[in-house]
mmCIF file of C-alpha atoms in Angstrom:
data_model
loop_
_atom_site.group_PDB
_atom_site.id
_atom_site.type_symbol
_atom_site.label_atom_id
_atom_site.label_comp_id
_atom_site.label_asym_id
_atom_site.label_seq_id
_atom_site.Cartn_x
_atom_site.Cartn_y
_atom_site.Cartn_z
ATOM 1 C CA MET J 1 83.768 80.041 104.096
ATOM 2 C CA ASP J 2 86.420 82.413 102.737
ATOM 3 C CA GLN J 3 88.781 80.938 100.199
ATOM 4 C CA MET J 4 92.341 81.849 99.358
ATOM 5 C CA ARG J 5 92.015 83.681 96.054
ATOM 6 C CA ASN J 6 94.420 84.215 93.176
ATOM 7 C CA LEU J 7 94.369 87.955 92.501
ATOM 8 C CA ARG J 8 96.658 90.001 90.241
ATOM 9 C CA MET J 9 96.584 93.587 89.001
ATOM 10 C CA GLU J 10 97.362 93.461 85.275
ATOM 11 C CA LYS J 11 97.243 97.091 84.177
ATOM 12 C CA ILE J 12 96.260 100.461 85.589
ATOM 13 C CA VAL J 13 95.601 103.714 83.725
ATOM 14 C CA LEU J 14 95.324 107.005 85.623
ATOM 15 C CA SER J 15 94.040 110.236 84.092
ATOM 16 C CA ASN J 16 93.963 113.396 86.235
ATOM 17 C CA VAL J 17 94.294 111.473 89.504
ATOM 18 C CA GLY J 18 96.262 113.044 92.357
ATOM 19 C CA GLY J 19 99.207 114.831 90.765
ATOM 20 C CA ILE J 20 99.240 112.501 87.753
ATOM 21 C CA SER J 21 98.037 113.802 84.390
ATOM 22 C CA ASP J 22 97.981 110.597 82.346
ATOM 23 C CA ILE J 23 99.921 107.365 82.779
ATOM 24 C CA GLY J 24 99.507 103.647 82.095
ATOM 25 C CA ILE J 25 101.398 100.874 83.896
ATOM 26 C CA GLU J 26 101.510 97.135 83.258
ATOM 27 C CA PHE J 27 102.466 94.925 86.200
ATOM 28 C CA THR J 28 104.224 91.575 86.357
ATOM 29 C CA SER J 29 102.629 88.777 88.371
ATOM 30 C CA GLY J 30 105.550 88.784 90.841
ATOM 31 C CA LEU J 31 107.682 91.657 92.177
ATOM 32 C CA ASN J 32 107.097 95.197 90.871
ATOM 33 C CA ILE J 33 109.301 98.109 91.991
ATOM 34 C CA ILE J 34 108.015 101.660 91.421
ATOM 35 C CA CYS J 35 110.677 104.362 91.660
ATOM 36 C CA GLY J 36 110.960 108.071 90.969
ATOM 37 C CA GLU J 37 111.517 111.422 92.633
ATOM 38 C CA ASN J 38 109.388 112.733 95.507
ATOM 39 C CA GLY J 39 105.953 113.935 94.436
ATOM 40 C CA ILE J 40 105.964 112.109 91.105
ATOM 41 C CA GLY J 41 103.029 109.870 92.054
ATOM 42 C CA LYS J 42 104.422 106.599 93.439
ATOM 43 C CA SER J 43 102.078 106.494 96.440
ATOM 44 C CA THR J 44 99.151 107.616 94.270
ATOM 45 C CA ILE J 45 99.686 104.557 92.081
ATOM 46 C CA LEU J 46 99.699 102.219 95.099
ATOM 47 C CA LYS J 47 96.546 103.811 96.499
ATOM 48 C CA SER J 48 94.905 103.566 93.084
ATOM 49 C CA VAL J 49 95.591 99.825 92.931
ATOM 50 C CA ALA J 50 94.045 99.445 96.384
ATOM 51 C CA GLN J 51 91.106 101.696 95.486
ATOM 52 C CA VAL J 52 90.010 99.264 92.775
ATOM 53 C CA PHE J 53 89.082 96.700 95.429
ATOM 54 C CA PHE J 54 87.751 99.002 98.178
ATOM 55 C CA PRO J 55 84.496 100.557 96.917
ATOM 56 C CA TYR J 56 83.280 102.079 100.152
ATOM 57 C CA ARG J 57 86.224 104.316 100.995
ATOM 58 C CA ALA J 58 87.678 106.965 98.683
ATOM 59 C CA VAL J 59 91.476 107.164 99.008
ATOM 60 C CA ILE J 60 92.369 108.865 95.721
ATOM 61 C CA THR J 61 91.304 112.272 94.418
ATOM 62 C CA ARG J 62 91.021 114.011 91.082
ATOM 63 C CA ARG J 63 93.693 116.437 89.954
ATOM 64 C CA SER J 64 92.927 119.954 91.195
ATOM 65 C CA SER J 65 93.000 121.453 87.694
ATOM 66 C CA ALA J 66 90.604 118.858 86.235
ATOM 67 C CA GLU J 67 86.833 118.540 86.547
ATOM 68 C CA SER J 68 87.125 114.779 87.014
ATOM 69 C CA GLY J 69 89.660 111.986 86.944
ATOM 70 C CA LYS J 70 89.577 108.414 85.691
ATOM 71 C CA LEU J 71 90.868 105.142 87.108
ATOM 72 C CA ALA J 72 90.854 102.280 84.601
ATOM 73 C CA GLY J 73 92.647 99.053 83.758
ATOM 74 C CA SER J 74 92.308 95.324 84.338
ATOM 75 C CA TYR J 75 92.917 92.708 87.014
ATOM 76 C CA ASN J 76 92.910 88.915 87.037
ATOM 77 C CA PHE J 77 90.807 87.046 89.580
ATOM 78 C CA ASN J 78 91.087 83.250 89.669
ATOM 79 C CA ASN J 79 92.518 83.258 86.127
ATOM 80 C CA VAL J 80 89.716 85.406 84.663
ATOM 81 C CA SER J 81 90.548 88.921 83.455
ATOM 82 C CA PHE J 82 88.209 91.796 84.376
ATOM 83 C CA GLN J 83 88.184 95.347 82.991
ATOM 84 C CA PHE J 84 87.341 98.354 85.171
ATOM 85 C CA SER J 85 86.813 102.078 84.611
ATOM 86 C CA TYR J 86 85.759 104.550 87.314
ATOM 87 C CA ASP J 87 85.255 108.316 87.361
ATOM 88 C CA ILE J 88 86.906 110.190 90.236
ATOM 89 C CA SER J 89 85.193 113.429 91.280
ATOM 90 C CA LYS J 90 86.465 113.937 94.832
ATOM 91 C CA PHE J 91 89.064 116.629 95.550
ATOM 92 C CA PHE J 92 88.251 118.015 99.014
ATOM 93 C CA PRO J 93 89.941 115.786 101.674
ATOM 94 C CA LEU J 94 86.644 115.029 103.427
ATOM 95 C CA GLY J 95 84.744 114.340 100.220
ATOM 96 C CA ASP J 96 83.383 110.850 99.761
ATOM 97 C CA ASP J 97 83.265 109.263 96.322
ATOM 98 C CA GLN J 98 81.456 105.953 96.192
ATOM 99 C CA LEU J 99 82.678 104.201 93.077
ATOM 100 C CA VAL J 100 80.161 102.189 91.070
ATOM 101 C CA TYR J 101 81.377 98.609 90.845
ATOM 102 C CA SER J 102 80.221 95.962 88.423
ATOM 103 C CA PHE J 103 79.861 93.354 91.160
ATOM 104 C CA ASP J 104 80.588 92.777 94.811
ATOM 105 C CA MET J 105 84.247 93.519 95.559
ATOM 106 C CA ARG J 106 83.910 91.868 98.951
ATOM 107 C CA GLU J 107 84.922 88.703 97.137
ATOM 108 C CA MET J 108 88.377 90.188 96.570
ATOM 109 C CA LEU J 109 89.283 92.932 99.020
ATOM 110 C CA LYS J 110 90.557 90.507 101.653
ATOM 111 C CA SER J 111 93.248 89.510 99.163
ATOM 112 C CA VAL J 112 94.754 93.020 99.079
ATOM 113 C CA ILE J 113 97.218 93.966 101.836
ATOM 114 C CA PHE J 114 98.489 97.555 101.969
ATOM 115 C CA ILE J 115 101.555 98.317 104.126
ATOM 116 C CA GLN J 116 101.814 102.017 105.016
ATOM 117 C CA PRO J 117 105.224 103.783 105.265
ATOM 118 C CA ASP J 118 104.860 104.586 108.988
ATOM 119 C CA ARG J 119 106.155 101.338 110.492
ATOM 120 C CA ASP J 120 108.184 102.547 113.469
ATOM 121 C CA PHE J 121 107.022 101.629 116.975
ATOM 122 C CA ASN J 122 107.964 102.189 120.599
ATOM 123 C CA TYR J 123 107.756 99.923 123.629
ATOM 124 C CA THR J 124 104.247 98.546 124.066
ATOM 125 C CA GLN J 125 103.102 96.986 127.336
ATOM 126 C CA LEU J 126 100.737 94.023 127.184
ATOM 127 C CA ASN J 127 98.548 93.371 130.213
ATOM 128 C CA ALA J 128 96.898 90.241 128.846
ATOM 129 C CA ILE J 129 96.794 87.950 125.835
ATOM 130 C CA GLU J 130 93.771 88.734 123.709
ATOM 131 C CA ARG J 131 91.823 86.826 121.070
ATOM 132 C CA ASN J 132 92.298 87.441 117.337
ATOM 133 C CA PRO J 133 90.819 90.715 116.038
ATOM 134 C CA SER J 134 87.786 90.567 113.744
ATOM 135 C CA ARG J 135 88.385 90.868 110.012
ATOM 136 C CA GLY J 136 85.016 91.423 108.387
ATOM 137 C CA VAL J 137 84.730 93.607 105.285
ATOM 138 C CA TRP J 138 84.571 96.882 107.215
ATOM 139 C CA ASP J 139 87.425 95.836 109.508
ATOM 140 C CA VAL J 140 89.635 95.081 106.511
ATOM 141 C CA GLN J 141 88.893 98.482 104.973
ATOM 142 C CA ASN J 142 89.771 100.260 108.214
ATOM 143 C CA VAL J 143 93.086 98.499 108.809
ATOM 144 C CA THR J 144 94.078 98.872 105.148
ATOM 145 C CA PHE J 145 94.146 102.669 105.055
ATOM 146 C CA GLU J 146 95.010 103.588 108.637
ATOM 147 C CA LYS J 147 98.231 103.316 110.634
ATOM 148 C CA TYR J 148 98.587 99.714 111.737
ATOM 149 C CA ARG J 149 98.878 99.226 115.485
ATOM 150 C CA PHE J 150 102.001 97.451 116.726
ATOM 151 C CA ASP J 151 100.183 96.097 119.783
ATOM 152 C CA VAL J 152 98.080 93.937 117.419
ATOM 153 C CA LEU J 153 101.251 92.339 116.070
ATOM 154 C CA LYS J 154 102.822 91.929 119.498
ATOM 155 C CA GLN J 155 99.640 90.295 120.812
ATOM 156 C CA TRP J 156 99.560 87.937 117.833
ATOM 157 C CA PHE J 157 103.230 86.908 118.085
ATOM 158 C CA VAL J 158 103.145 86.426 121.867
ATOM 159 C CA ASN J 159 99.910 84.432 121.622
ATOM 160 C CA ARG J 160 101.296 82.094 118.983
ATOM 161 C CA SER J 161 104.656 81.725 120.742
ATOM 162 C CA LEU J 162 103.168 80.840 124.123
ATOM 163 C CA PHE J 163 100.580 78.427 122.742
ATOM 164 C CA SER J 164 103.106 76.729 120.462
ATOM 165 C CA GLY J 165 104.350 74.882 123.538
ATOM 166 C CA LEU J 166 100.959 73.299 124.222
ATOM 167 C CA ASP J 167 99.890 70.180 122.374
ATOM 168 C CA ASN J 168 97.004 70.609 119.926
ATOM 169 C CA SER J 169 96.703 74.363 120.563
ATOM 170 C CA LEU J 170 97.968 75.756 117.265
ATOM 171 C CA GLU J 171 96.955 74.495 113.866
ATOM 172 C CA HIS J 172 99.503 73.598 111.210
ATOM 173 C CA HIS J 173 99.260 76.888 109.292
ATOM 174 C CA GLN J 174 99.658 78.873 112.525
ATOM 175 C CA ILE J 175 102.811 76.955 113.400
ATOM 176 C CA GLU J 176 104.206 77.620 109.926
ATOM 177 C CA ASN J 177 103.344 81.312 110.211
ATOM 178 C CA LEU J 178 105.064 81.560 113.586
ATOM 179 C CA THR J 179 108.206 80.014 112.099
ATOM 180 C CA THR J 180 108.089 82.516 109.232
ATOM 181 C CA ALA J 181 107.659 85.380 111.714
ATOM 182 C CA LYS J 182 110.641 84.217 113.782
ATOM 183 C CA ASN J 183 112.763 83.899 110.643
ATOM 184 C CA ALA J 184 111.846 87.483 109.721
ATOM 185 C CA ILE J 185 113.755 88.703 112.774
ATOM 186 C CA GLY J 186 117.012 87.493 111.209
ATOM 187 C CA LEU J 187 116.074 88.358 107.658
ATOM 188 C CA LEU J 188 118.471 91.306 107.332
ATOM 189 C CA ASP J 189 121.036 90.263 109.925
ATOM 190 C CA PRO J 190 121.428 86.548 110.771
ATOM 191 C CA SER J 191 123.110 87.480 114.074
ATOM 192 C CA THR J 192 119.744 88.794 115.314
ATOM 193 C CA LYS J 193 117.247 86.100 116.288
ATOM 194 C CA PHE J 194 114.254 85.374 118.489
ATOM 195 C CA PHE J 195 115.155 84.409 122.068
ATOM 196 C CA SER J 196 112.052 84.103 124.254
ATOM 197 C CA ILE J 197 108.817 85.540 125.637
ATOM 198 C CA ASP J 198 109.019 86.932 129.170
ATOM 199 C CA ALA J 199 106.181 85.142 131.002
ATOM 200 C CA LYS J 200 105.863 87.961 133.563
ATOM 201 C CA THR J 201 105.543 90.870 131.118
ATOM 202 C CA PHE J 202 104.689 89.227 127.762
ATOM 203 C CA ASP J 203 107.680 91.030 126.236
ATOM 204 C CA ILE J 204 109.504 89.673 123.184
ATOM 205 C CA THR J 205 113.246 89.286 123.707
ATOM 206 C CA LEU J 206 115.892 88.774 121.049
ATOM 207 C CA LEU J 207 119.563 87.960 120.802
ATOM 208 C CA SER J 208 121.406 90.588 118.781
ATOM 209 C CA LYS J 209 125.140 90.015 118.330
ATOM 210 C CA GLY J 210 125.093 87.895 121.472
ATOM 211 C CA GLU J 211 123.282 90.474 123.615
ATOM 212 C CA LYS J 212 119.748 90.037 124.945
ATOM 213 C CA ILE J 213 117.465 92.956 123.982
ATOM 214 C CA TYR J 214 113.776 93.743 123.683
ATOM 215 C CA LEU J 215 112.247 93.740 120.209
ATOM 216 C CA GLU J 216 111.442 97.440 120.604
ATOM 217 C CA TYR J 217 115.172 98.214 121.048
ATOM 218 C CA LEU J 218 116.037 97.366 117.441
ATOM 219 C CA SER J 219 116.929 100.210 115.079
ATOM 220 C CA SER J 220 114.110 102.026 113.286
ATOM 221 C CA GLY J 221 115.012 100.407 109.974
ATOM 222 C CA TYR J 222 115.148 96.914 111.419
ATOM 223 C CA LYS J 223 111.843 97.406 113.235
ATOM 224 C CA SER J 224 110.285 98.614 109.984
ATOM 225 C CA CYS J 225 111.317 95.381 108.254
ATOM 226 C CA VAL J 226 110.008 93.124 111.035
ATOM 227 C CA PHE J 227 106.809 95.172 111.269
ATOM 228 C CA LEU J 228 105.919 94.877 107.583
ATOM 229 C CA ILE J 229 106.516 91.124 107.387
ATOM 230 C CA TRP J 230 104.643 90.440 110.626
ATOM 231 C CA GLN J 231 101.749 92.610 109.450
ATOM 232 C CA ILE J 232 101.466 90.639 106.211
ATOM 233 C CA ILE J 233 101.585 87.282 108.015
ATOM 234 C CA ALA J 234 99.130 88.306 110.735
ATOM 235 C CA GLU J 235 96.640 89.853 108.310
ATOM 236 C CA ILE J 236 96.638 86.749 106.120
ATOM 237 C CA GLU J 237 96.004 84.605 109.188
ATOM 238 C CA PHE J 238 93.249 86.905 110.503
ATOM 239 C CA ARG J 239 91.479 87.335 107.149
ATOM 240 C CA PHE J 240 91.585 83.693 106.065
ATOM 241 C CA SER J 241 91.115 82.005 109.421
ATOM 242 C CA GLU J 242 88.760 79.411 107.923
ATOM 243 C CA ASP J 243 91.103 78.373 105.127
ATOM 244 C CA LYS J 244 94.085 77.491 107.309
ATOM 245 C CA VAL J 245 96.529 78.343 104.519
ATOM 246 C CA PRO J 246 100.095 79.350 105.508
ATOM 247 C CA ALA J 247 101.048 82.953 104.726
ATOM 248 C CA LYS J 248 103.731 81.737 102.327
ATOM 249 C CA ASP J 249 100.922 80.433 100.089
ATOM 250 C CA PHE J 250 99.037 83.753 99.961
ATOM 251 C CA SER J 251 98.292 84.473 96.294
ATOM 252 C CA GLY J 252 96.872 87.974 96.511
ATOM 253 C CA ILE J 253 98.322 91.475 96.144
ATOM 254 C CA ILE J 254 100.774 93.009 98.633
ATOM 255 C CA LEU J 255 101.326 96.782 98.378
ATOM 256 C CA ILE J 256 104.259 98.283 100.311
ATOM 257 C CA ASP J 257 104.839 102.046 100.378
ATOM 258 C CA GLU J 258 108.489 103.094 100.867
ATOM 259 C CA LEU J 259 109.959 99.640 101.332
ATOM 260 C CA ASP J 260 113.412 101.021 102.173
ATOM 261 C CA VAL J 261 112.348 103.541 104.839
ATOM 262 C CA HIS J 262 115.021 103.942 107.579
ATOM 263 C CA LEU J 263 117.134 101.077 106.180
ATOM 264 C CA HIS J 264 120.931 101.115 105.863
ATOM 265 C CA PRO J 265 122.079 100.712 102.214
ATOM 266 C CA ILE J 266 123.344 97.177 102.934
ATOM 267 C CA TRP J 267 119.868 96.186 104.120
ATOM 268 C CA GLN J 268 118.209 98.085 101.265
ATOM 269 C CA SER J 269 119.950 95.735 98.850
ATOM 270 C CA ARG J 270 118.439 92.709 100.620
ATOM 271 C CA ILE J 271 114.916 93.709 101.558
ATOM 272 C CA ALA J 272 113.021 93.423 98.235
ATOM 273 C CA ASN J 273 114.142 89.888 97.439
ATOM 274 C CA ALA J 274 113.712 88.883 101.085
ATOM 275 C CA VAL J 275 110.053 89.932 101.024
ATOM 276 C CA ALA J 276 109.514 88.261 97.638
ATOM 277 C CA LYS J 277 111.001 84.988 98.903
ATOM 278 C CA THR J 278 108.907 85.116 102.083
ATOM 279 C CA PHE J 279 105.686 85.442 100.044
ATOM 280 C CA PRO J 280 106.594 83.713 96.758
ATOM 281 C CA LYS J 281 103.024 83.269 95.461
ATOM 282 C CA SER J 282 101.998 86.914 95.907
ATOM 283 C CA GLN J 283 102.046 89.830 93.522
ATOM 284 C CA ILE J 284 104.146 92.440 95.325
ATOM 285 C CA ILE J 285 104.079 96.112 94.304
ATOM 286 C CA ILE J 286 106.443 98.405 96.195
ATOM 287 C CA THR J 287 107.691 101.980 96.026
ATOM 288 C CA THR J 288 111.285 102.969 96.757
ATOM 289 C CA HIS J 289 113.775 105.838 96.640
ATOM 290 C CA SER J 290 116.739 103.477 96.864
ATOM 291 C CA PRO J 291 119.082 102.653 93.968
ATOM 292 C CA HIS J 292 120.300 99.722 96.084
ATOM 293 C CA VAL J 293 116.841 98.141 95.866
ATOM 294 C CA LEU J 294 116.920 98.551 92.083
ATOM 295 C CA GLN J 295 120.358 96.917 91.847
ATOM 296 C CA THR J 296 118.728 93.625 92.860
ATOM 297 C CA ALA J 297 115.820 93.965 90.409
ATOM 298 C CA GLU J 298 115.107 91.703 87.468
ATOM 299 C CA ALA J 299 114.732 93.190 84.003
ATOM 300 C CA ASN J 300 110.945 93.512 83.867
ATOM 301 C CA SER J 301 110.194 94.372 87.493
ATOM 302 C CA VAL J 302 111.074 98.100 87.589
ATOM 303 C CA VAL J 303 108.521 100.849 86.898
ATOM 304 C CA ALA J 304 110.685 103.968 86.520
ATOM 305 C CA LEU J 305 108.606 107.150 86.718
ATOM 306 C CA GLN J 306 110.028 110.328 85.203
ATOM 307 C CA THR J 307 108.654 113.674 84.001
ATOM 308 C CA ASN J 308 108.946 115.307 80.590
ATOM 309 C CA SER J 309 109.483 118.987 79.755
ATOM 310 C CA SER J 310 105.773 119.644 80.389
ATOM 311 C CA ASN J 311 106.075 118.121 83.879
ATOM 312 C CA GLU J 312 103.908 115.163 82.864
ATOM 313 C CA GLN J 313 104.719 111.704 84.213
ATOM 314 C CA PHE J 314 105.726 108.793 82.015
ATOM 315 C CA VAL J 315 107.231 105.326 82.451
ATOM 316 C CA LYS J 316 110.778 105.082 81.122
ATOM 317 C CA HIS J 317 111.549 101.707 79.541
ATOM 318 C CA PHE J 318 114.984 100.072 79.362
ATOM 319 C CA LYS J 319 116.452 97.399 77.134
ATOM 320 C CA LEU J 320 117.976 95.062 79.679
ATOM 321 C CA GLY J 321 119.496 91.598 79.610
ATOM 322 C CA GLU J 322 118.649 88.728 81.921
ATOM 323 C CA PHE J 323 120.456 90.369 84.863
ATOM 324 C CA GLY J 324 118.354 93.534 84.877
ATOM 325 C CA PHE J 325 120.053 96.350 86.793
ATOM 326 C CA MET J 326 122.393 94.048 88.718
ATOM 327 C CA GLY J 327 125.440 95.310 86.815
ATOM 328 C CA TRP J 328 124.547 98.994 87.021
ATOM 329 C CA SER J 329 126.322 101.306 89.455
ATOM 330 C CA VAL J 330 124.414 103.369 92.011
ATOM 331 C CA GLU J 331 125.305 106.536 90.077
ATOM 332 C CA GLU J 332 124.023 105.079 86.790
ATOM 333 C CA ILE J 333 120.730 104.083 88.406
ATOM 334 C CA LEU J 334 120.314 107.468 90.089
ATOM 335 C CA LYS J 335 120.802 109.347 86.827
ATOM 336 C CA ASP J 336 119.255 107.089 84.172
ATOM 337 C CA VAL J 337 116.525 105.274 86.102
ATOM 338 C CA MET J 338 115.526 107.584 88.940
ATOM 339 C CA GLY J 339 115.922 110.819 86.984
ATOM 340 C CA LEU J 340 118.529 112.516 89.172
ATOM 341 C CA LYS J 341 119.940 115.309 87.050
ATOM 342 C CA ASP J 342 123.252 115.472 88.900
ATOM 343 C CA SER J 343 124.770 112.824 91.148
ATOM 344 C CA ILE J 344 127.751 114.977 92.195
ATOM 345 C CA SER J 345 127.894 118.034 94.424
ATOM 346 C CA PRO J 346 127.904 121.549 92.896
ATOM 347 C CA VAL J 347 131.388 122.143 94.350
ATOM 348 C CA LEU J 348 132.834 119.039 92.687
ATOM 349 C CA ASP J 349 131.059 119.938 89.459
ATOM 350 C CA SER J 350 132.727 123.368 89.439
ATOM 351 C CA ARG J 351 136.171 121.818 90.070
ATOM 352 C CA LEU J 352 135.707 119.350 87.215
ATOM 353 C CA LYS J 353 134.647 122.130 84.866
ATOM 354 C CA ALA J 354 137.677 124.196 85.896
ATOM 355 C CA ILE J 355 140.184 121.458 85.094
ATOM 356 C CA ASP J 356 138.360 120.520 81.864
ATOM 357 C CA ASN J 357 138.444 124.147 80.693
ATOM 358 C CA ALA J 358 142.134 124.488 81.563
ATOM 359 C CA ILE J 359 143.007 121.335 79.611
ATOM 360 C CA GLU J 360 140.917 122.450 76.639
ATOM 361 C CA GLU J 361 142.737 125.820 76.595
ATOM 362 C CA ASP J 362 146.182 124.183 77.014
ATOM 363 C CA ASP J 363 146.729 126.224 80.193
ATOM 364 C CA GLY J 364 149.157 124.081 82.186
ATOM 365 C CA ASP J 365 149.361 126.352 85.242
ATOM 366 C CA ALA J 366 145.570 126.590 85.579
ATOM 367 C CA ALA J 367 145.266 122.844 85.043
ATOM 368 C CA ARG J 368 147.820 122.160 87.808
ATOM 369 C CA GLU J 369 145.996 124.469 90.231
ATOM 370 C CA ALA J 370 142.623 122.919 89.383
ATOM 371 C CA TYR J 371 144.019 119.406 89.834
ATOM 372 C CA GLU J 372 145.461 120.239 93.269
ATOM 373 C CA GLN J 373 142.064 121.532 94.393
ATOM 374 C CA LEU J 374 140.373 118.456 92.955
ATOM 375 C CA ASP J 375 142.875 116.152 94.651
ATOM 376 C CA ASP J 376 141.728 117.442 98.051
ATOM 377 C CA MET J 377 138.133 116.442 97.315
ATOM 378 C CA LEU J 378 138.252 113.058 95.636
ATOM 379 C CA HIS J 379 137.782 109.652 97.196
ATOM 380 C CA PRO J 380 141.197 108.055 97.893
ATOM 381 C CA SER J 381 140.655 105.427 95.184
ATOM 382 C CA SER J 382 138.866 107.634 92.633
ATOM 383 C CA PRO J 383 139.845 106.759 89.031
ATOM 384 C CA LEU J 384 139.559 110.447 88.099
ATOM 385 C CA ARG J 385 143.076 111.064 89.411
ATOM 386 C CA LYS J 386 144.632 108.696 86.892
ATOM 387 C CA ILE J 387 142.500 110.078 84.048
ATOM 388 C CA TYR J 388 143.420 113.699 84.723
ATOM 389 C CA LYS J 389 147.101 112.946 85.366
ATOM 390 C CA LEU J 390 147.309 111.374 81.912
ATOM 391 C CA GLN J 391 145.624 114.412 80.371
ATOM 392 C CA LEU J 392 147.917 116.807 82.243
ATOM 393 C CA ALA J 393 150.945 114.825 81.123
ATOM 394 C CA GLY J 394 149.914 115.675 77.572
ATOM 395 C CA LEU J 395 150.367 119.330 78.547
ATOM 396 C CA GLY J 396 153.780 118.601 80.035
ATOM 397 C CA VAL J 397 152.422 119.040 83.565
ATOM 398 C CA GLU J 398 153.495 116.562 86.255
ATOM 399 C CA VAL J 399 151.414 116.360 89.436
ATOM 400 C CA HIS J 400 151.523 114.174 92.539
ATOM 401 C CA ASP J 401 148.690 113.022 94.773
ATOM 402 C CA LYS J 402 148.781 114.455 98.285
ATOM 403 C CA ALA J 403 147.571 111.159 99.711
ATOM 404 C CA ASN J 404 150.266 109.265 97.816
ATOM 405 C CA PRO J 405 153.134 111.584 96.774
ATOM 406 C CA GLN J 406 154.902 108.765 94.916
ATOM 407 C CA THR J 407 152.156 108.614 92.273
#
């Protein structure tokens, strides 16, 4: 009988793996948010964590300029810490490294769930209700590294919904999982909720802002959110069918690549904590490009990847209080955490330089002209207007805002 296992990645060290030269990362036991620019190695880190537990399928490669790479670190399994160190020789896409493991990883790989970034789906027709898919060792490896099929999730949800109305059909953990799956539909927007299953077509219908729609008619971002949570719930139920443990009690590792894909900024600010609250006993490691996700992060949960002058990756550390990045602005996070060199447009940058130079040279006419050009560009409530008007007043120059001539 499979047992629900307590699994945590403690530390990972990558040397010449993918595009990464040398980096070490320590993970918290709860939510971990990996951020950084495109191509810096976020997905490589997620795949490397997964690779530790999947010995029969190579998903990471050595760096092209190196003869070999190394994957090392430690994980905790049922409160016992284990060290690992593997050489990576594969570079050609169809190469096939078989890592040498110290003991049978089949004891752990079912406790690792990897959510790929491609989570959009179109309308899927069901012609019948099928039994649960098999989740042996090889099945788990296949579904972990390939695009997950939406029809599997639709089959699972429709099955559980229809049988929930029959006495003694669903077990307690399946009923709890169905409730969690229904709640996921309103996770980002409480006005969207489950409505019914069409008995003629097996289609899932929702109420969204009072209108009846099919699940497949949700926006791409909303579908992505529902997809990832349903995939986690369904996989836990499939893999641990003998244990009968609700998905909310899963204590393994959940890896999510590009958590914020397709999401509106308002929803980006909600999604990380929503996933963490849905699976509170899991270690969750995600990647993101969104400063809005980071604004909700606790102090020790962010892994900020940046590059130095030699184009080598490193983890930037921050001295933060108990509120983490919750008091930081989007611009501050973009520049200081995510490594964006400039958060303003080149045109605005040139206008700011023009007015700064004019003020520095005490050129009132040039300063007035630069301010008038700047006034056309700024947000209506930008504080820059007040700052520059005070500086221009020191030159004896009086200006008025076009949007508000009285000021």
